[in-house]
Tab-separated table of C-alpha atoms and ligand atoms in Angstrom:
chain	number	residue	atom	x	y	z
A	30	MET	CA	-55.995	-31.869	35.984
A	31	GLU	CA	-53.813	-32.439	39.030
A	32	SER	CA	-56.334	-30.763	41.331
A	33	ALA	CA	-59.194	-32.791	39.784
A	34	GLU	CA	-57.297	-35.974	40.688
A	35	ALA	CA	-56.642	-34.702	44.198
A	36	THR	CA	-60.365	-34.205	44.770
A	37	ARG	CA	-61.407	-37.482	43.043
A	38	VAL	CA	-59.714	-39.556	45.706
A	39	SER	CA	-57.371	-38.786	48.586
A	40	MET	CA	-54.553	-40.981	49.836
A	41	ASP	CA	-56.289	-41.051	53.233
A	42	GLU	CA	-59.296	-42.734	51.616
A	43	ILE	CA	-57.069	-45.245	49.827
A	44	THR	CA	-55.000	-46.152	52.889
A	45	ALA	CA	-58.125	-46.427	55.056
A	46	LEU	CA	-59.827	-48.723	52.531
A	47	ALA	CA	-56.632	-50.755	52.073
A	48	LYS	CA	-56.440	-51.389	55.805
A	49	ARG	CA	-60.187	-51.838	56.432
A	50	ARG	CA	-60.606	-54.439	53.727
A	51	GLY	CA	-57.289	-56.231	54.112
A	52	PHE	CA	-55.318	-55.066	51.095
A	53	ILE	CA	-52.259	-53.536	52.753
A	54	PHE	CA	-51.063	-53.302	56.368
A	55	GLN	CA	-48.121	-51.516	57.909
A	56	SER	CA	-45.272	-53.975	58.406
A	57	SER	CA	-44.683	-55.017	62.051
A	58	GLU	CA	-47.632	-52.860	63.081
A	59	ILE	CA	-47.865	-54.244	66.629
A	60	TYR	CA	-44.314	-52.984	67.256
A	61	GLY	CA	-45.031	-49.523	65.899
A	62	GLY	CA	-44.246	-50.312	62.266
A	63	ILE	CA	-41.032	-49.950	60.306
A	64	ASN	CA	-40.720	-47.107	57.850
A	65	GLY	CA	-40.715	-48.108	54.182
A	66	PHE	CA	-42.064	-51.659	54.570
A	67	TRP	CA	-45.610	-52.935	54.036
A	68	ASP	CA	-47.484	-56.228	54.221
A	69	TYR	CA	-50.112	-57.349	51.731
A	70	GLY	CA	-53.244	-58.770	53.348
A	71	PRO	CA	-55.464	-61.512	51.910
A	72	LEU	CA	-56.923	-59.303	49.165
A	73	GLY	CA	-53.773	-57.259	48.526
A	74	ALA	CA	-51.673	-60.388	48.078
A	75	VAL	CA	-54.085	-61.605	45.389
A	76	LEU	CA	-54.269	-58.152	43.792
A	77	LYS	CA	-50.477	-57.957	43.497
A	78	ARG	CA	-50.259	-61.527	42.223
A	79	ASN	CA	-52.878	-60.730	39.555
A	80	VAL	CA	-50.908	-57.644	38.474
A	81	LYS	CA	-47.730	-59.710	38.214
A	82	ASN	CA	-49.547	-62.480	36.332
A	83	ALA	CA	-50.975	-59.939	33.877
A	84	TRP	CA	-47.452	-58.571	33.240
A	85	TRP	CA	-45.979	-62.082	32.949
A	86	ARG	CA	-48.723	-63.232	30.583
A	87	ASP	CA	-48.155	-60.361	28.183
A	88	THR	CA	-44.375	-60.108	28.444
A	89	VAL	CA	-43.400	-63.779	28.589
A	90	GLU	CA	-46.187	-66.288	27.918
A	91	LEU	CA	-47.673	-64.643	24.855
A	92	ARG	CA	-44.260	-64.314	23.178
A	93	ASP	CA	-41.975	-66.914	21.703
A	94	ASP	CA	-38.939	-64.646	21.998
A	95	VAL	CA	-38.892	-63.998	25.771
A	96	VAL	CA	-37.683	-66.534	28.337
A	97	ALA	CA	-38.193	-66.651	32.095
A	98	PHE	CA	-35.540	-66.077	34.732
A	99	ASP	CA	-35.246	-65.985	38.524
A	100	SER	CA	-31.920	-64.881	39.952
A	101	SER	CA	-30.723	-64.705	43.546
A	102	ILE	CA	-31.234	-61.555	45.624
A	103	VAL	CA	-27.687	-61.619	47.011
A	104	MET	CA	-24.987	-61.678	44.354
A	105	HIS	CA	-21.226	-61.317	44.275
A	106	PRO	CA	-20.358	-57.766	45.450
A	107	LEU	CA	-18.411	-57.173	42.225
A	108	VAL	CA	-21.730	-57.286	40.342
A	109	TRP	CA	-22.530	-53.936	41.994
A	110	LYS	CA	-19.067	-52.592	41.318
A	111	ALA	CA	-19.474	-53.313	37.600
A	112	SER	CA	-23.036	-52.004	37.425
A	113	GLY	CA	-22.028	-48.727	39.062
A	114	HIS	CA	-24.327	-49.188	42.066
A	115	ALA	CA	-21.438	-49.435	44.536
A	116	ASP	CA	-20.019	-46.074	43.476
A	117	VAL	CA	-22.811	-43.926	42.099
A	118	PHE	CA	-26.110	-45.289	43.418
A	119	HIS	CA	-26.649	-42.701	46.082
A	120	ASP	CA	-28.721	-39.739	47.144
A	121	VAL	CA	-27.155	-36.568	48.502
A	122	MET	CA	-28.453	-35.893	51.998
A	123	VAL	CA	-28.081	-33.566	54.963
A	124	ASP	CA	-28.875	-34.024	58.672
A	125	CYS	CA	-30.459	-31.421	60.920
A	126	LYS	CA	-28.055	-31.074	63.864
A	127	VAL	CA	-30.906	-30.113	66.199
A	128	CYS	CA	-33.656	-32.682	65.582
A	129	LYS	CA	-31.300	-35.234	63.943
A	130	HIS	CA	-33.707	-35.800	61.074
A	131	ARG	CA	-32.229	-36.632	57.674
A	132	PHE	CA	-33.353	-35.100	54.394
A	133	ARG	CA	-32.658	-35.581	50.724
A	134	LEU	CA	-31.019	-32.391	49.542
A	135	ASP	CA	-33.124	-32.298	46.368
A	136	HIS	CA	-36.318	-32.557	48.469
A	137	LEU	CA	-35.491	-29.478	50.577
A	138	LYS	CA	-37.207	-26.352	49.347
A	139	ASN	CA	-35.374	-24.099	51.788
A	140	ARG	CA	-31.847	-25.039	52.823
A	141	ALA	CA	-31.738	-22.380	55.555
A	142	GLN	CA	-34.458	-23.926	57.723
A	143	CYS	CA	-35.280	-27.454	58.888
A	144	PRO	CA	-38.810	-28.392	57.758
A	145	ASP	CA	-39.329	-30.615	60.824
A	146	CYS	CA	-38.093	-28.545	63.806
A	147	GLY	CA	-37.801	-25.128	62.190
A	148	SER	CA	-34.167	-24.617	63.286
A	149	LYS	CA	-32.183	-22.141	61.221
A	150	ASP	CA	-28.887	-23.052	59.515
A	151	SER	CA	-28.798	-26.378	61.339
A	152	PHE	CA	-27.843	-28.679	58.452
A	153	THR	CA	-24.645	-30.698	58.152
A	154	GLU	CA	-22.610	-30.564	54.947
A	155	PRO	CA	-24.219	-32.630	52.135
A	156	ARG	CA	-23.058	-36.265	52.081
A	157	ASN	CA	-23.539	-39.142	49.685
A	158	PHE	CA	-25.700	-41.933	51.036
A	159	ASN	CA	-25.574	-45.247	49.195
A	160	LEU	CA	-29.023	-46.745	48.715
A	161	MET	CA	-27.987	-50.398	48.686
A	162	MET	CA	-28.868	-52.514	51.707
A	163	LYS	CA	-25.874	-54.168	53.254
A	164	THR	CA	-25.706	-57.592	54.828
A	165	PHE	CA	-23.095	-60.181	55.760
A	166	VAL	CA	-22.823	-63.601	54.211
A	167	GLY	CA	-21.697	-66.452	56.429
A	168	PRO	CA	-20.748	-66.442	60.120
A	169	MET	CA	-18.127	-63.643	60.031
A	170	GLU	CA	-19.158	-60.010	60.067
A	171	ASP	CA	-16.147	-58.336	58.500
A	172	THR	CA	-15.335	-56.539	55.269
A	173	SER	CA	-14.723	-59.817	53.453
A	174	SER	CA	-18.275	-60.994	54.107
A	175	VAL	CA	-20.135	-57.807	53.123
A	176	ALA	CA	-22.820	-58.334	50.495
A	177	TYR	CA	-25.812	-56.376	49.263
A	178	LEU	CA	-29.478	-57.058	48.696
A	179	ARG	CA	-30.015	-56.299	45.020
A	180	PRO	CA	-31.371	-52.813	44.235
A	181	GLU	CA	-32.725	-54.103	40.893
A	182	THR	CA	-33.311	-57.544	39.400
A	183	ALA	CA	-31.737	-56.657	36.042
A	184	GLN	CA	-28.105	-57.380	36.953
A	185	GLY	CA	-28.917	-61.045	37.638
A	186	ILE	CA	-30.004	-61.259	34.008
A	187	PHE	CA	-26.944	-59.504	32.579
A	188	VAL	CA	-24.403	-61.678	34.378
A	189	ASN	CA	-26.281	-64.769	33.152
A	190	PHE	CA	-26.701	-63.591	29.578
A	191	LYS	CA	-24.453	-66.300	28.137
A	192	ASN	CA	-25.874	-69.100	30.311
A	193	VAL	CA	-29.363	-68.185	29.149
A	194	TYR	CA	-28.848	-67.738	25.430
A	195	GLN	CA	-26.813	-70.940	25.194
A	196	THR	CA	-29.223	-73.126	27.159
A	197	ALA	CA	-32.449	-71.588	25.803
A	198	ARG	CA	-30.954	-71.642	22.278
A	199	LYS	CA	-32.000	-68.038	21.675
A	200	LYS	CA	-30.519	-65.560	19.264
A	201	PRO	CA	-31.008	-61.775	19.437
A	202	PRO	CA	-33.575	-60.339	19.122
A	203	PHE	CA	-34.814	-62.102	22.262
A	204	GLY	CA	-35.612	-61.165	25.835
A	205	ILE	CA	-35.131	-62.417	29.384
A	206	ALA	CA	-37.740	-61.504	31.998
A	207	GLN	CA	-38.013	-61.802	35.738
A	208	ILE	CA	-40.149	-60.603	38.598
A	209	GLY	CA	-38.601	-60.360	42.024
A	210	LYS	CA	-37.853	-58.414	45.159
A	211	SER	CA	-35.472	-55.481	45.154
A	212	PHE	CA	-34.268	-53.391	48.065
A	213	ARG	CA	-33.259	-49.755	48.306
A	214	ASN	CA	-32.449	-47.951	51.504
A	215	GLU	CA	-34.551	-44.949	50.481
A	216	ILE	CA	-33.888	-41.906	52.649
A	217	THR	CA	-37.436	-40.696	52.487
A	218	PRO	CA	-39.873	-43.532	51.912
A	219	GLY	CA	-43.417	-42.285	51.552
A	220	ASN	CA	-46.707	-42.014	49.739
A	221	PHE	CA	-47.878	-45.374	51.061
A	222	THR	CA	-46.423	-48.198	48.932
A	223	PHE	CA	-45.111	-45.827	46.264
A	224	ARG	CA	-41.610	-45.271	47.632
A	225	VAL	CA	-40.582	-48.157	49.840
A	226	ARG	CA	-37.426	-49.944	50.884
A	227	GLU	CA	-38.479	-53.436	49.836
A	228	PHE	CA	-40.419	-53.813	46.602
A	229	GLU	CA	-40.969	-56.017	43.605
A	230	GLN	CA	-39.813	-55.248	40.096
A	231	ALA	CA	-40.915	-56.806	36.821
A	232	GLU	CA	-38.050	-56.397	34.392
A	233	LEU	CA	-37.649	-57.318	30.767
A	234	GLU	CA	-34.173	-57.191	29.227
A	235	TYR	CA	-34.515	-57.468	25.460
A	236	PHE	CA	-31.322	-57.991	23.458
A	237	VAL	CA	-31.146	-56.848	19.834
A	238	PRO	CA	-28.442	-57.065	17.179
A	239	ASP	CA	-26.841	-53.782	16.175
A	240	ASP	CA	-28.347	-53.842	12.682
A	241	GLY	CA	-30.408	-50.663	12.692
A	242	ARG	CA	-33.606	-52.223	14.086
A	243	ASP	CA	-33.011	-51.186	17.697
A	244	MET	CA	-35.087	-47.988	17.795
A	245	GLY	CA	-37.978	-49.803	16.095
A	246	VAL	CA	-37.832	-52.497	18.798
A	247	PHE	CA	-37.721	-49.803	21.494
A	248	ARG	CA	-40.902	-48.215	20.087
A	249	GLU	CA	-42.618	-51.626	19.813
A	250	TRP	CA	-42.037	-52.278	23.523
A	251	VAL	CA	-43.290	-48.815	24.438
A	252	ASP	CA	-46.457	-49.476	22.401
A	253	ARG	CA	-46.891	-52.912	23.927
A	254	ARG	CA	-46.621	-51.509	27.450
A	255	LYS	CA	-49.074	-48.729	26.538
A	256	ARG	CA	-51.558	-51.314	25.326
A	257	TRP	CA	-51.074	-53.370	28.496
A	258	TYR	CA	-52.108	-50.506	30.795
A	259	SER	CA	-55.046	-49.749	28.539
A	260	ASP	CA	-56.157	-53.421	28.246
A	261	TYR	CA	-56.288	-53.711	32.026
A	262	GLY	CA	-58.340	-50.559	32.286
A	263	ILE	CA	-55.943	-47.878	33.591
A	264	SER	CA	-57.449	-44.538	32.655
A	265	ALA	CA	-55.630	-42.957	29.696
A	266	GLU	CA	-56.095	-39.434	31.122
A	267	ARG	CA	-54.144	-40.381	34.234
A	268	LEU	CA	-51.271	-42.082	32.410
A	269	ARG	CA	-48.489	-40.485	30.416
A	270	PHE	CA	-45.396	-41.673	28.598
A	271	TYR	CA	-42.765	-39.040	29.227
A	272	GLU	CA	-39.864	-39.035	26.772
A	273	LEU	CA	-36.606	-38.206	28.540
A	274	THR	CA	-34.478	-35.475	27.013
A	275	ASP	CA	-30.790	-35.987	26.220
A	276	ALA	CA	-29.906	-34.161	29.439
A	277	GLU	CA	-32.232	-36.330	31.551
A	278	ARG	CA	-30.920	-39.670	30.270
A	279	PRO	CA	-27.800	-41.402	31.605
A	280	HIS	CA	-24.854	-40.779	29.256
A	281	TYR	CA	-24.921	-44.312	27.830
A	282	ALA	CA	-28.669	-44.452	27.090
A	283	LYS	CA	-29.883	-43.832	23.550
A	284	ALA	CA	-33.570	-43.346	24.453
A	285	GLY	CA	-35.740	-43.406	27.553
A	286	ILE	CA	-39.397	-43.154	28.453
A	287	ASP	CA	-40.883	-42.917	31.941
A	288	VAL	CA	-44.385	-44.251	32.355
A	289	GLU	CA	-46.106	-41.981	34.864
A	290	TYR	CA	-49.451	-42.058	36.637
A	291	LEU	CA	-51.304	-39.099	38.070
A	292	PHE	CA	-51.462	-39.992	41.767
A	293	PRO	CA	-53.420	-37.869	44.281
A	294	TRP	CA	-50.126	-36.075	45.097
A	295	GLY	CA	-49.121	-35.586	41.431
A	296	TRP	CA	-47.341	-37.505	38.669
A	297	GLY	CA	-45.223	-40.469	39.782
A	298	GLU	CA	-43.121	-43.013	37.872
A	299	LEU	CA	-44.455	-46.549	37.427
A	300	GLU	CA	-41.986	-47.880	34.941
A	301	SER	CA	-38.951	-46.889	32.966
A	302	ILE	CA	-38.322	-48.087	29.429
A	303	ALA	CA	-34.789	-47.506	28.227
A	304	HIS	CA	-32.435	-48.203	25.361
A	305	ARG	CA	-29.276	-48.973	27.346
A	306	THR	CA	-26.977	-49.721	24.352
A	307	THR	CA	-24.228	-52.267	25.204
A	308	TYR	CA	-23.464	-50.554	28.520
A	309	ASP	CA	-24.417	-53.334	30.964
A	310	LEU	CA	-22.835	-56.289	29.163
A	311	ASP	CA	-19.698	-54.214	28.466
A	312	ALA	CA	-19.414	-53.281	32.142
A	313	HIS	CA	-19.542	-56.937	33.249
A	314	MET	CA	-17.148	-58.058	30.530
A	315	ASN	CA	-14.666	-55.369	31.577
A	316	LEU	CA	-14.682	-56.174	35.276
A	317	SER	CA	-15.032	-59.973	35.140
A	318	GLY	CA	-12.757	-60.433	32.144
A	319	LYS	CA	-15.291	-62.994	30.885
A	320	ASP	CA	-16.751	-62.975	27.412
A	321	LEU	CA	-20.486	-62.259	27.359
A	322	LYS	CA	-20.681	-61.565	23.634
A	323	PHE	CA	-23.169	-63.408	21.506
A	324	PHE	CA	-21.667	-65.889	19.098
A	325	ASP	CA	-23.573	-65.929	15.852
A	326	GLU	CA	-23.204	-69.396	14.336
A	327	ALA	CA	-24.310	-68.277	10.878
A	328	SER	CA	-21.726	-65.535	10.430
A	329	LYS	CA	-19.194	-67.108	12.858
A	330	SER	CA	-18.808	-63.702	14.501
A	331	HIS	CA	-19.006	-62.385	18.064
A	332	TYR	CA	-20.915	-59.235	18.927
A	333	THR	CA	-22.356	-57.451	21.978
A	334	PRO	CA	-26.104	-56.985	21.530
A	335	LEU	CA	-27.878	-53.723	22.300
A	336	LEU	CA	-30.330	-53.723	25.182
A	337	ILE	CA	-33.892	-52.468	25.487
A	338	GLU	CA	-35.155	-52.565	29.076
A	339	SER	CA	-38.641	-52.260	30.510
A	340	SER	CA	-38.600	-52.048	34.301
A	341	ALA	CA	-41.874	-51.716	36.210
A	342	GLY	CA	-42.502	-51.575	39.946
A	343	MET	CA	-45.201	-54.067	40.897
A	344	ASP	CA	-46.069	-52.365	44.201
A	345	ARG	CA	-46.522	-49.038	42.456
A	346	THR	CA	-48.541	-50.715	39.728
A	347	ALA	CA	-50.770	-52.522	42.248
A	348	LEU	CA	-51.269	-49.189	44.057
A	349	THR	CA	-52.147	-47.600	40.725
A	350	PHE	CA	-54.799	-50.253	40.054
A	351	LEU	CA	-56.241	-49.599	43.513
A	352	ILE	CA	-56.355	-45.817	43.078
A	353	ASP	CA	-57.513	-45.862	39.466
A	354	ALA	CA	-60.351	-48.285	40.256
A	355	TYR	CA	-61.596	-46.231	43.221
A	356	GLU	CA	-64.877	-44.364	42.971
A	357	ARG	CA	-67.383	-42.881	45.398
A	358	GLU	CA	-70.876	-42.683	43.961
A	359	SER	CA	-74.580	-42.742	44.702
A	360	GLY	CA	-76.397	-45.928	43.783
A	361	VAL	CA	-79.750	-47.606	44.239
A	362	ASP	CA	-79.936	-50.638	46.509
A	363	PRO	CA	-82.249	-53.655	45.903
A	364	ASN	CA	-85.037	-51.932	47.868
A	365	GLY	CA	-84.894	-48.867	45.656
A	366	LYS	CA	-83.146	-46.801	48.307
A	367	THR	CA	-80.418	-44.386	47.207
A	368	VAL	CA	-77.122	-45.166	48.926
A	369	GLU	CA	-73.633	-43.781	48.813
A	370	ARG	CA	-71.163	-46.446	47.882
A	371	THR	CA	-67.452	-46.928	47.399
A	372	VAL	CA	-66.664	-49.109	44.455
A	373	LEU	CA	-63.409	-50.424	43.025
A	374	ARG	CA	-63.894	-50.874	39.295
A	375	PHE	CA	-61.130	-53.434	38.816
A	376	HIS	CA	-60.656	-55.192	35.511
A	377	PRO	CA	-61.962	-58.787	36.020
A	378	SER	CA	-58.436	-60.236	35.667
A	379	ILE	CA	-57.132	-57.884	38.352
A	380	ALA	CA	-60.053	-58.140	40.828
A	381	PRO	CA	-59.051	-60.288	43.838
A	382	VAL	CA	-62.532	-61.848	43.940
A	383	GLN	CA	-64.372	-62.357	40.645
A	384	ALA	CA	-67.645	-63.801	41.882
A	385	ALA	CA	-69.100	-63.733	45.396
A	386	VAL	CA	-71.828	-66.238	46.205
A	387	PHE	CA	-74.348	-65.450	48.952
A	388	SER	CA	-76.997	-67.264	50.838
A	389	LEU	CA	-79.758	-64.785	51.514
A	390	ALA	CA	-80.499	-66.260	54.918
A	391	ARG	CA	-77.911	-67.302	57.459
A	392	ASN	CA	-80.188	-69.574	59.406
A	393	ARG	CA	-81.675	-71.565	56.512
A	394	GLU	CA	-79.580	-74.665	56.157
A	395	ASP	CA	-81.034	-75.567	52.757
A	396	LEU	CA	-80.084	-72.159	51.295
A	397	VAL	CA	-76.639	-72.156	52.885
A	398	GLU	CA	-75.961	-75.657	51.600
A	399	ARG	CA	-77.090	-74.748	48.065
A	400	ALA	CA	-75.056	-71.529	48.023
A	401	ARG	CA	-71.941	-73.283	49.286
A	402	ALA	CA	-72.341	-75.976	46.619
A	403	ILE	CA	-72.648	-73.334	43.881
A	404	GLU	CA	-69.571	-71.477	45.145
A	405	LYS	CA	-67.622	-74.738	45.274
A	406	ALA	CA	-68.607	-75.583	41.701
A	407	LEU	CA	-67.419	-72.177	40.452
A	408	ARG	CA	-64.166	-72.217	42.461
A	409	PRO	CA	-61.958	-74.165	39.990
A	410	ASN	CA	-62.679	-71.592	37.282
A	411	PHE	CA	-63.007	-68.259	39.070
A	412	ARG	CA	-61.723	-66.515	42.182
A	413	THR	CA	-64.752	-66.905	44.413
A	414	GLN	CA	-65.866	-66.104	47.929
A	415	TYR	CA	-68.826	-67.370	49.948
A	416	ASP	CA	-70.739	-65.082	52.313
A	417	GLU	CA	-74.154	-64.792	53.931
A	418	GLY	CA	-76.370	-62.294	55.706
A	419	ASN	CA	-77.831	-58.897	54.922
A	420	ILE	CA	-77.825	-58.448	51.169
A	421	GLY	CA	-77.278	-54.673	51.247
A	422	GLN	CA	-74.222	-55.046	53.462
A	423	LEU	CA	-72.909	-57.930	51.375
A	424	TYR	CA	-73.130	-55.839	48.182
A	425	ARG	CA	-71.420	-52.857	49.860
A	426	ARG	CA	-68.546	-55.067	50.976
A	427	GLN	CA	-68.063	-56.657	47.571
A	428	ASP	CA	-68.283	-53.246	45.838
A	429	GLU	CA	-65.532	-51.996	48.124
A	430	ILE	CA	-63.214	-54.841	47.209
A	431	GLY	CA	-64.086	-54.611	43.521
A	432	THR	CA	-65.878	-57.928	42.942
A	433	PRO	CA	-67.436	-57.771	39.448
A	434	TYR	CA	-70.362	-60.173	40.134
A	435	CYS	CA	-72.419	-61.234	43.140
A	436	VAL	CA	-74.604	-64.334	42.968
A	437	THR	CA	-77.451	-64.663	45.457
A	438	ILE	CA	-79.201	-67.888	46.347
A	439	ASP	CA	-82.697	-67.285	47.757
A	440	HIS	CA	-85.970	-69.149	48.310
A	441	GLN	CA	-86.835	-69.015	44.633
A	442	THR	CA	-83.612	-70.908	43.841
A	443	LEU	CA	-85.059	-73.949	45.622
A	444	ASP	CA	-88.204	-73.793	43.452
A	445	ASP	CA	-86.902	-72.991	39.976
A	446	ALA	CA	-83.088	-73.416	40.164
A	447	THR	CA	-82.412	-69.784	39.263
A	448	VAL	CA	-80.061	-67.398	41.055
A	449	THR	CA	-79.777	-63.605	41.108
A	450	VAL	CA	-76.650	-62.207	39.513
A	451	ARG	CA	-75.848	-58.588	40.268
A	452	GLY	CA	-73.231	-56.627	38.315
A	453	ARG	CA	-70.871	-54.349	40.253
A	454	ASP	CA	-70.809	-51.536	37.722
A	455	SER	CA	-74.412	-51.484	36.494
A	456	MET	CA	-75.900	-52.654	39.838
A	457	LEU	CA	-78.472	-54.427	37.651
A	458	GLN	CA	-79.818	-57.784	38.756
A	459	GLU	CA	-80.703	-60.695	36.511
A	460	ARG	CA	-82.215	-64.112	37.182
A	461	VAL	CA	-79.975	-66.769	35.692
A	462	GLN	CA	-80.390	-70.556	35.568
A	463	ALA	CA	-77.926	-72.037	38.061
A	464	SER	CA	-76.885	-74.516	35.351
A	465	GLN	CA	-75.964	-71.549	33.076
A	466	LEU	CA	-74.053	-69.626	35.736
A	467	GLU	CA	-70.572	-70.734	34.772
A	468	THR	CA	-71.061	-69.837	31.085
A	469	TYR	CA	-72.701	-66.538	32.085
A	470	LEU	CA	-69.763	-65.542	34.294
A	471	ARG	CA	-67.109	-66.774	31.899
A	472	HIS	CA	-68.630	-64.693	29.127
A	473	ARG	CA	-68.712	-61.549	31.246
A	474	LEU	CA	-65.405	-62.006	33.019
A	475	THR	CA	-63.256	-63.209	30.145
A	476	GLY	CA	-65.147	-62.293	26.992
A	477	ALA	CA	-65.604	-66.000	26.145
A	478	PRO	CA	-68.613	-66.811	23.917
A	479	ALA	CA	-72.000	-66.638	25.666
A	480	GLU	CA	-72.890	-70.210	24.658
B	609	GAP	N1	-33.265	-51.742	36.109
B	609	GAP	C1	-33.759	-50.408	35.962
B	609	GAP	C2	-34.327	-49.856	37.186
B	609	GAP	O1	-34.263	-50.439	38.258
B	609	GAP	P1	-35.550	-47.746	38.128
B	609	GAP	O2	-36.199	-46.630	37.384
B	609	GAP	O3	-34.535	-47.428	39.174
B	609	GAP	O4	-34.923	-48.669	36.997
B	609	GAP	C3	-37.663	-49.235	37.970
B	609	GAP	O5	-36.667	-48.663	38.773
B	609	GAP	C4	-38.991	-49.218	38.685
B	609	GAP	O6	-38.874	-49.840	39.959
B	609	GAP	C5	-39.519	-47.810	38.972
B	609	GAP	O7	-40.166	-47.252	37.855
B	609	GAP	C6	-40.478	-48.095	40.109
B	609	GAP	O8	-41.731	-48.529	39.623
B	609	GAP	C7	-39.805	-49.240	40.848
B	609	GAP	N2	-39.111	-48.684	42.032
B	609	GAP	C8	-37.881	-48.148	42.094
B	609	GAP	N3	-37.603	-47.730	43.345
B	609	GAP	C9	-38.695	-47.999	44.096
B	609	GAP	C10	-39.044	-47.801	45.474
B	609	GAP	N4	-38.192	-47.271	46.338
B	609	GAP	N5	-40.269	-48.197	45.886
B	609	GAP	C11	-41.142	-48.772	45.022
B	609	GAP	N6	-40.866	-48.988	43.720
B	609	GAP	C12	-39.668	-48.608	43.259
């Protein structure tokens, strides 16, 4: 299975397409780049936004028991003391004394030889390397002004637990969700946007009373997340839900599942779903001395709720959509010629462009004007793009960026007000009344009724 995936698509093909079509660029490219940071181009920015919107829709908007949150990236340093990040969030690493390159100890297959320069027995003693990014707050750069960029968004939710439940008038079971940037000074960033130093997380912290329902709630969230990946078209054969063993889980966690995707280099984690007991709220209550217990009005009692967490990386998920959608295949162009094409089979909600509108001729003002008017009319309801020129090239380009439908305005449009609609996946073309176009697309893109 792993070798089949490696031959289906290579990371070189994905990175080349991502750059060629404007999905993802190396950060600060004109200065030689900076390792572990990436920029999202015009299509990539929309792709990532669509992925986040799809998560937000399912996790927050479609539920009456989850509220939104948006905490600051820099928090009081004691937040990271309480959470354990200041003391135990590190990788063990060694440096090669000859080439000065740094390696994660657990990534080294052979500790006797440097994989980069080949020197023998050249490593320093293993040292702990904290993954949090340090900064200074205010004008003084001394120990009193040290702060950290958050390595996860979750802690902002925990420290605000009381503020949120009191103001939102929520009672466990209920959840708090946020999407935001996190930073980790990864020693070995790599695999494109998979392991990076600046990334976005979508985290749900779901609080439940300790009344025996917690494992049921954990399973419900696992099922919901499973359905989400499936609804948005991620191939079931390339996705697995790996149940962590007792030995693999942190000591405080009661259950844990890693959602993994089969990338061209092997299985990689997209999301972790965990039953974290009362660990996080307890840790903040202990260090801050403040009460974060829930006060139950009905029973007039205080208790610390249990916590179910779902934490997904949005950059990894966007990369997964890109890889999973990718296909190379032979197709037949409008002239009946067989052509090789690259196609991204994005789900319509994930596709950066949903409908491209073309004028068949660049130099015919009447066609251009009509095509632009049709694109403008569709724009409030769909993600559209206008283009013109050679139809074969236009189709190739839209296939490569995963646009589900292309609409072509040609000479016949001026006579009978019909347009040609071509489907990305079937490559079939249909003549559709321009007046019916919106209903036609809505039906196919969203499943809305045909009439
Ligand atoms: N609050 C729990 C938490 O942060 P995690 O397993 O450390 O758990 C959750 O991170 C998700 O965040 C991962 O499954 C991954 O998708 C994403 N993530 C973590 N480190 C990352 C990195 N260096 N680059 C890209 N995504 C990362």
